[in-house]
Amino acid sequence: MQNVSFASTAALRETMVERQIRTFDVTDLGVQARMREVPREIFVDPAFASLAYSDARLALSGASRREMTAPLILARLLKEAHLCADDRVLVVAGGTGYAAALAAGLVKSVVSLDDDESLAARATANFETLGLTNAKSVVGPLAAGAPADSPFDAILVDGVTQGAFGALLNQLSEGGRLIGIVSEKPGARVGKAILYRRAGGQSSPRPLFDASAGALDAFTKPAEFVF
């Protein structure tokens, strides 16, 4: 799918996979291959280009407070989502499109949703650079999902939330999966990766592993009244 050569950073991607991805229980060979193929440096802010293959979260400039999730966490989330070739996928808080670009080589189609127009525009440009014809970027409220493109077989929420996924869970197909990092604390950057699977109109959660990522305020639960 790629029509541009990024051979100069191929060795960095290989090192990232061997030292970060594989050591974090990412055994899915398809996910490993995409981490080797997709040039992360075009998705980061230019100021952080030298850190593109580090294991750190990287801030993205834009109207929204957003961070790129560390590669090993993102790879593990993709692995645990159990993506299939015929899947239709939604990435929520897609930023400049890195997660969606990784998924695009594994599934039928992927939508990257962001509420920041500048980040969404960068995602569109990155998809075009890589020749990803099955990936598109849309703008809208994160918590509302992308109902016009639903239902989805898998949804990846790329950030730490309080798990208020009501609208997103309703956009899953029967047997569909949603994966995200959940914390009880608003604004947290650490939490537990949770996999939700929809069956019979209901979605059941399964805790997976501890993880960190940028905070997504769009999924903050309303404060509860305490007597």
Short mmCIF file of C-alpha atoms in Angstrom, two decimals:
data_model
loop_
_atom_site.label_atom_id
_atom_site.label_comp_id
_atom_site.label_asym_id
_atom_site.label_seq_id
_atom_site.Cartn_x
_atom_site.Cartn_y
_atom_site.Cartn_z
CA MET A 1 0.00 0.00 0.00
CA GLN A 2 2.92 2.32 0.47
CA ASN A 3 4.11 4.34 -2.51
CA VAL A 4 6.93 6.16 -0.67
CA SER A 5 10.24 4.66 0.47
CA PHE A 6 11.16 5.04 4.13
CA ALA A 7 14.17 2.72 4.01
CA SER A 8 16.31 5.17 6.00
CA THR A 9 14.35 4.46 9.18
CA ALA A 10 13.70 0.76 8.57
CA ALA A 11 16.46 -0.22 11.01
CA LEU A 12 14.91 1.95 13.73
CA ARG A 13 11.55 0.29 13.22
CA GLU A 14 13.13 -3.16 13.40
CA THR A 15 14.85 -2.24 16.67
CA MET A 16 11.55 -0.90 18.04
CA VAL A 17 9.82 -4.18 17.26
CA GLU A 18 12.58 -6.37 18.70
CA ARG A 19 13.23 -4.39 21.89
CA GLN A 20 9.82 -2.92 22.69
CA ILE A 21 6.98 -4.66 20.86
CA ARG A 22 7.92 -8.34 21.07
CA THR A 23 9.01 -8.05 24.71
CA PHE A 24 5.55 -6.74 25.67
CA ASP A 25 3.71 -9.92 24.67
CA VAL A 26 2.81 -8.70 21.18
CA THR A 27 2.93 -12.08 19.49
CA ASP A 28 0.65 -11.21 16.57
CA LEU A 29 2.87 -11.39 13.48
CA GLY A 30 0.55 -9.09 11.52
CA VAL A 31 0.83 -6.35 14.13
CA GLN A 32 4.60 -6.82 14.27
CA ALA A 33 4.78 -6.49 10.49
CA ARG A 34 2.78 -3.26 10.48
CA MET A 35 5.02 -1.78 13.18
CA ARG A 36 7.97 -2.56 10.91
CA GLU A 37 6.32 -1.09 7.82
CA VAL A 38 4.63 2.15 8.91
CA PRO A 39 7.01 5.14 9.32
CA ARG A 40 6.05 6.66 12.66
CA GLU A 41 8.24 9.70 12.04
CA ILE A 42 5.72 11.24 9.64
CA PHE A 43 3.00 11.17 12.32
CA VAL A 44 4.91 12.91 15.12
CA ASP A 45 5.47 16.66 15.43
CA PRO A 46 8.70 17.69 13.67
CA ALA A 47 10.22 18.73 17.00
CA PHE A 48 9.98 15.12 18.19
CA ALA A 49 11.12 13.38 15.00
CA SER A 50 14.28 12.09 16.70
CA LEU A 51 12.09 10.40 19.34
CA ALA A 52 9.70 8.74 16.88
CA TYR A 53 10.85 5.24 17.80
CA SER A 54 11.35 5.75 21.53
CA ASP A 55 9.03 4.13 24.07
CA ALA A 56 7.70 7.51 25.25
CA ARG A 57 4.39 9.27 24.76
CA LEU A 58 4.82 12.28 22.46
CA ALA A 59 2.74 15.46 22.57
CA LEU A 60 0.89 16.51 19.42
CA SER A 61 0.44 20.20 18.67
CA GLY A 62 -3.14 21.24 18.01
CA ALA A 63 -6.23 22.73 19.57
CA SER A 64 -6.80 19.61 21.67
CA ARG A 65 -4.47 18.29 24.35
CA ARG A 66 -3.33 15.07 22.74
CA GLU A 67 -0.45 12.64 23.01
CA MET A 68 0.71 9.83 20.78
CA THR A 69 0.57 6.56 22.69
CA ALA A 70 3.89 4.77 23.14
CA PRO A 71 4.41 2.16 20.39
CA LEU A 72 4.50 -0.85 22.70
CA ILE A 73 1.15 0.08 24.32
CA LEU A 74 -0.50 0.75 20.96
CA ALA A 75 0.81 -2.49 19.50
CA ARG A 76 -0.52 -4.46 22.47
CA LEU A 77 -3.94 -2.80 22.14
CA LEU A 78 -4.05 -3.74 18.45
CA LYS A 79 -3.07 -7.31 19.26
CA GLU A 80 -5.74 -7.66 21.95
CA ALA A 81 -8.40 -6.24 19.60
CA HIS A 82 -8.04 -9.45 17.51
CA LEU A 83 -8.36 -7.66 14.18
CA CYS A 84 -9.47 -9.67 11.15
CA ALA A 85 -9.11 -9.03 7.42
CA ASP A 86 -12.82 -8.30 6.92
CA ASP A 87 -13.16 -5.97 9.92
CA ARG A 88 -14.42 -2.41 9.78
CA VAL A 89 -12.53 -0.47 12.44
CA LEU A 90 -12.92 2.87 14.22
CA VAL A 91 -10.01 4.59 15.96
CA VAL A 92 -11.25 7.22 18.43
CA ALA A 93 -8.89 10.13 19.17
CA GLY A 94 -7.00 9.13 16.05
CA GLY A 95 -4.75 12.21 16.10
CA THR A 96 -2.44 12.32 13.09
CA GLY A 97 -3.49 8.81 12.05
CA TYR A 98 -0.75 6.46 13.25
CA ALA A 99 -3.01 3.87 14.89
CA ALA A 100 -5.35 3.89 11.91
CA ALA A 101 -2.44 3.51 9.50
CA LEU A 102 -1.23 0.45 11.40
CA ALA A 103 -4.71 -1.07 11.38
CA ALA A 104 -5.25 -0.31 7.69
CA GLY A 105 -2.85 -3.06 6.67
CA LEU A 106 -4.74 -5.62 8.75
CA VAL A 107 -8.43 -4.89 8.10
CA LYS A 108 -10.94 -4.06 5.38
CA SER A 109 -11.41 -0.40 6.31
CA VAL A 110 -10.59 2.00 9.13
CA VAL A 111 -11.99 5.37 10.21
CA SER A 112 -9.85 7.73 12.29
CA LEU A 113 -12.04 10.07 14.37
CA ASP A 114 -10.77 13.23 16.03
CA ASP A 115 -12.39 16.39 17.36
CA ASP A 116 -9.36 18.48 16.36
CA GLU A 117 -9.63 19.58 12.72
CA SER A 118 -5.89 20.24 12.39
CA LEU A 119 -4.97 16.75 13.60
CA ALA A 120 -7.61 15.15 11.38
CA ALA A 121 -6.23 17.04 8.37
CA ARG A 122 -2.75 15.77 9.13
CA ALA A 123 -4.14 12.22 9.32
CA THR A 124 -5.70 12.61 5.88
CA ALA A 125 -2.40 13.84 4.45
CA ASN A 126 -0.50 10.96 6.06
CA PHE A 127 -2.91 8.39 4.63
CA GLU A 128 -2.41 9.91 1.19
CA THR A 129 1.37 9.86 1.59
CA LEU A 130 1.26 6.15 2.40
CA GLY A 131 -1.33 5.31 -0.25
CA LEU A 132 -3.80 3.95 2.30
CA THR A 133 -7.00 3.93 0.26
CA ASN A 134 -8.95 2.02 2.93
CA ALA A 135 -8.34 4.62 5.68
CA LYS A 136 -10.13 7.91 6.14
CA SER A 137 -10.14 10.69 8.73
CA VAL A 138 -13.32 12.34 10.05
CA VAL A 139 -13.95 15.18 12.47
CA GLY A 140 -16.49 15.06 15.29
CA PRO A 141 -17.06 14.68 19.03
CA LEU A 142 -15.07 11.72 20.33
CA ALA A 143 -17.75 10.34 22.63
CA ALA A 144 -20.29 10.35 19.79
CA GLY A 145 -18.24 8.00 17.63
CA ALA A 146 -18.88 7.83 13.88
CA PRO A 147 -22.50 6.68 13.52
CA ALA A 148 -22.59 7.38 9.78
CA ASP A 149 -19.90 4.74 9.22
CA SER A 150 -21.12 2.21 11.80
CA PRO A 151 -21.45 -0.59 12.67
CA PHE A 152 -17.83 -1.44 13.44
CA ASP A 153 -16.28 -4.80 14.16
CA ALA A 154 -13.62 -3.21 16.34
CA ILE A 155 -13.17 0.16 18.04
CA LEU A 156 -9.89 1.34 19.54
CA VAL A 157 -10.01 4.31 21.93
CA ASP A 158 -6.50 5.74 21.86
CA GLY A 159 -6.11 7.30 25.31
CA VAL A 160 -7.03 6.97 28.98
CA THR A 161 -10.70 7.49 29.80
CA GLN A 162 -13.20 6.84 32.58
CA GLY A 163 -14.95 4.30 30.39
CA ALA A 164 -18.08 6.26 29.46
CA PHE A 165 -18.37 4.40 26.14
CA GLY A 166 -22.16 4.23 25.78
CA ALA A 167 -22.47 5.61 22.24
CA LEU A 168 -19.40 3.73 21.04
CA LEU A 169 -20.57 0.37 22.34
CA ASN A 170 -23.86 0.87 20.49
CA GLN A 171 -21.88 1.24 17.25
CA LEU A 172 -20.37 -2.23 17.54
CA SER A 173 -21.62 -5.08 15.40
CA GLU A 174 -22.68 -8.32 17.04
CA GLY A 175 -19.47 -9.91 18.30
CA GLY A 176 -17.65 -6.60 17.92
CA ARG A 177 -14.84 -5.54 20.25
CA LEU A 178 -13.95 -2.22 21.86
CA ILE A 179 -10.59 -1.76 23.54
CA GLY A 180 -9.45 1.20 25.59
CA ILE A 181 -7.55 2.18 28.72
CA VAL A 182 -9.81 2.97 31.67
CA SER A 183 -9.16 4.72 34.98
CA GLU A 184 -11.53 5.77 37.74
CA LYS A 185 -9.74 9.11 38.05
CA PRO A 186 -10.57 11.97 35.63
CA GLY A 187 -7.55 13.21 33.70
CA ALA A 188 -5.46 10.14 34.54
CA ARG A 189 -2.67 8.97 32.26
CA VAL A 190 -2.47 5.44 33.65
CA GLY A 191 -5.15 2.78 33.86
CA LYS A 192 -6.15 -0.73 32.88
CA ALA A 193 -6.62 -1.84 29.28
CA ILE A 194 -10.16 -3.24 29.01
CA LEU A 195 -11.63 -5.29 26.19
CA TYR A 196 -15.41 -5.09 25.71
CA ARG A 197 -17.16 -7.66 23.52
CA ARG A 198 -20.73 -7.15 22.31
CA ALA A 199 -23.06 -10.14 22.40
CA GLY A 200 -26.84 -10.23 22.49
CA GLY A 201 -27.03 -6.46 22.62
CA GLN A 202 -24.87 -6.29 25.75
CA SER A 203 -21.18 -5.52 26.18
CA SER A 204 -19.09 -7.35 28.76
CA PRO A 205 -15.68 -6.00 29.91
CA ARG A 206 -12.51 -8.02 30.46
CA PRO A 207 -9.47 -6.38 32.14
CA LEU A 208 -6.20 -7.09 30.33
CA PHE A 209 -3.07 -5.21 31.41
CA ASP A 210 -1.82 -1.99 33.03
CA ALA A 211 -1.16 0.78 30.51
CA SER A 212 -0.47 4.48 30.14
CA ALA A 213 -1.48 6.99 27.47
CA GLY A 214 -2.70 10.55 27.11
CA ALA A 215 -5.87 11.57 28.93
CA LEU A 216 -9.14 11.94 26.97
CA ASP A 217 -11.48 14.33 28.76
CA ALA A 218 -14.34 13.57 26.37
CA PHE A 219 -15.09 10.36 28.27
CA THR A 220 -15.13 11.79 31.78
CA LYS A 221 -18.06 10.54 33.83
CA PRO A 222 -20.36 13.10 35.48
CA ALA A 223 -19.54 13.73 39.11
CA GLU A 224 -21.68 11.65 41.46
CA PHE A 225 -23.51 13.25 44.35
CA VAL A 226 -22.28 11.97 47.70
CA PHE A 227 -24.47 12.24 50.81
#
